[in-house]
Structures are given as C-alpha cells and as structure tokens.
Amino acid sequence: MSIDRFSKSDAARLLTQYQAALYRYVFTCVRNHADAEDILQDVSMIVVKRIRRLESEQQFFAWAKEIAFRQILAFSRKSKRLKSLNPHVVAALAESAGRVEKSEPTSQRTEALQECLKRLPPLSQELIKSRYDGSVKKVSDIAIQYESEVGAIYAKLNRIKQILRDCISRRLSSEGSQ
C-alpha cells in the first residue's frame, strides 16, 4: 500500500489488530489500567488522524508504539503520580515490553484465551470479568457481590484460571500440530 492509500478504516482495522499488544506496552510503562486506557485512546485518535503518514502496513506496530511512547511521556509530565518518571526509564520499560512481545506469540494466545473464555459457564465468565476488568478492586468486594466467602472466591478463580490455562495449552498445541 502506498502512503496515500491508508484510510481511517485501515487505521481502525490495524488498531483493532494490535490493540492488546499496544495496551500491554502502555500498561507496562504506567502500571495503571485507567491511565493505560486513557493513553491508548489518545494514541488511537492520533493514529487515525495521522494514518496517511504510515508508509507500510508492516511498520504499523512500531509506528503506533512510537506514538504511544510519546503519549506516555506527555502523560508522565502532566500526571502528579508520575512526575518522577524519567524518559529513560520509560524507554527501558518499553524496550523490555518489546522483548516480551517478540518472545511470545501473543495474538495466537489471545485468540485462544478468547475462545476458552467463551466456553466457560456464565457464572465463571462473570467472576473472571469482575476480577480482571478493573471495575472491582478487591476480591472481598466480589465475595460480597456473590454472597460468598473470600476464600471460596479465590478457590473458584484459581480453578477457572487452571481451566483456562489447560484450554489455551490444548488450543495452541493443536494449532501448532496443524
């Protein structure tokens, strides 16, 4: 694709494709889900606005990561919590996240996780969502919500996570043998 052929729909498609990886990259640097989501939203707006500057689709992730890096630095300058965050530290964290990203085929793993989550019973899906979507901060709050003991919720979450690990392993090994 040439430079002038990238459109906003291309930006949306590529952002969707790389959203999880970009989120992990940003979260690695800011360590706060709400801040990471805010930064990722800013990154998405910039990507859509500047998509015509992209030279090739293969360069999208590196290009978007550079935009994210600059947004993280801008955020750290504005944020009181991150005032002491040194740009070199952000760069080191970003580089580290990049190494992890390269060492793990995350898109296959993410797809496998999504499929495995769909196979869980509805109550298990709700528990996982409650625990990991950021809306509930403490397991004790989940226990109150489900009228259960904290220990029982931890045990149920551990069983669900083991089921998910086993399911993901099976899916990845079956994909690898094909």
mmCIF file of C-alpha atoms in Angstrom, residues 108-177:
data_model
loop_
_atom_site.group_PDB
_atom_site.id
_atom_site.type_symbol
_atom_site.label_atom_id
_atom_site.label_comp_id
_atom_site.label_asym_id
_atom_site.label_seq_id
_atom_site.Cartn_x
_atom_site.Cartn_y
_atom_site.Cartn_z
ATOM 1 C CA GLN A 108 -2.498 -16.699 18.929
ATOM 2 C CA ARG A 109 -2.516 -16.830 22.707
ATOM 3 C CA THR A 110 -5.054 -14.012 22.948
ATOM 4 C CA GLU A 111 -7.304 -15.669 20.386
ATOM 5 C CA ALA A 112 -7.072 -18.950 22.288
ATOM 6 C CA LEU A 113 -7.937 -17.163 25.536
ATOM 7 C CA GLN A 114 -10.969 -15.503 23.949
ATOM 8 C CA GLU A 115 -12.245 -18.840 22.663
ATOM 9 C CA CYS A 116 -11.647 -20.526 26.017
ATOM 10 C CA LEU A 117 -13.441 -17.727 27.873
ATOM 11 C CA LYS A 118 -16.485 -18.233 25.646
ATOM 12 C CA ARG A 119 -16.603 -21.893 26.672
ATOM 13 C CA LEU A 120 -16.776 -21.139 30.389
ATOM 14 C CA PRO A 121 -20.135 -21.321 32.163
ATOM 15 C CA PRO A 122 -21.790 -17.891 32.533
ATOM 16 C CA LEU A 123 -21.060 -17.630 36.282
ATOM 17 C CA SER A 124 -17.368 -18.356 35.684
ATOM 18 C CA GLN A 125 -17.281 -15.740 32.926
ATOM 19 C CA GLU A 126 -18.854 -13.197 35.292
ATOM 20 C CA LEU A 127 -16.339 -13.975 38.051
ATOM 21 C CA ILE A 128 -13.376 -13.585 35.696
ATOM 22 C CA LYS A 129 -14.798 -10.364 34.298
ATOM 23 C CA SER A 130 -15.451 -8.986 37.791
ATOM 24 C CA ARG A 131 -11.903 -9.783 38.861
ATOM 25 C CA TYR A 132 -9.977 -8.591 35.813
ATOM 26 C CA ASP A 133 -11.923 -5.842 34.055
ATOM 27 C CA GLY A 134 -10.851 -3.275 36.638
ATOM 28 C CA SER A 135 -14.365 -2.424 37.844
ATOM 29 C CA VAL A 136 -13.921 -4.238 41.168
ATOM 30 C CA LYS A 137 -10.678 -3.651 43.044
ATOM 31 C CA LYS A 138 -10.826 -6.304 45.773
ATOM 32 C CA VAL A 139 -11.770 -9.958 45.888
ATOM 33 C CA SER A 140 -13.641 -9.169 49.104
ATOM 34 C CA ASP A 141 -15.963 -6.920 47.056
ATOM 35 C CA ILE A 142 -16.591 -9.792 44.644
ATOM 36 C CA ALA A 143 -17.331 -12.068 47.602
ATOM 37 C CA ILE A 144 -19.929 -9.600 48.866
ATOM 38 C CA GLN A 145 -21.423 -9.286 45.383
ATOM 39 C CA TYR A 146 -21.800 -13.078 45.080
ATOM 40 C CA GLU A 147 -22.681 -13.582 48.760
ATOM 41 C CA SER A 148 -19.740 -15.898 49.275
ATOM 42 C CA GLU A 149 -16.610 -16.210 51.392
ATOM 43 C CA VAL A 150 -13.400 -14.565 50.167
ATOM 44 C CA GLY A 151 -11.566 -17.908 50.322
ATOM 45 C CA ALA A 152 -14.266 -19.551 48.214
ATOM 46 C CA ILE A 153 -13.939 -16.831 45.559
ATOM 47 C CA TYR A 154 -10.146 -17.244 45.478
ATOM 48 C CA ALA A 155 -10.557 -21.018 45.127
ATOM 49 C CA LYS A 156 -13.128 -20.620 42.331
ATOM 50 C CA LEU A 157 -10.915 -18.103 40.493
ATOM 51 C CA ASN A 158 -7.931 -20.456 40.778
ATOM 52 C CA ARG A 159 -9.987 -23.340 39.343
ATOM 53 C CA ILE A 160 -11.218 -21.147 36.488
ATOM 54 C CA LYS A 161 -7.669 -19.958 35.728
ATOM 55 C CA GLN A 162 -6.448 -23.561 35.665
ATOM 56 C CA ILE A 163 -9.270 -24.491 33.276
ATOM 57 C CA LEU A 164 -8.289 -21.543 31.063
ATOM 58 C CA ARG A 165 -4.572 -22.470 31.139
ATOM 59 C CA ASP A 166 -5.390 -26.062 30.152
ATOM 60 C CA CYS A 167 -7.756 -24.933 27.405
ATOM 61 C CA ILE A 168 -5.226 -22.448 25.994
ATOM 62 C CA SER A 169 -2.461 -25.063 26.039
ATOM 63 C CA ARG A 170 -4.677 -27.547 24.193
ATOM 64 C CA ARG A 171 -5.696 -24.980 21.585
ATOM 65 C CA LEU A 172 -2.125 -23.784 20.991
ATOM 66 C CA SER A 173 -0.739 -27.309 20.762
ATOM 67 C CA SER A 174 -3.488 -28.324 18.327
ATOM 68 C CA GLU A 175 -2.786 -25.216 16.207
ATOM 69 C CA GLY A 176 0.936 -25.989 16.278
ATOM 70 C CA SER A 177 0.404 -29.531 15.023
#
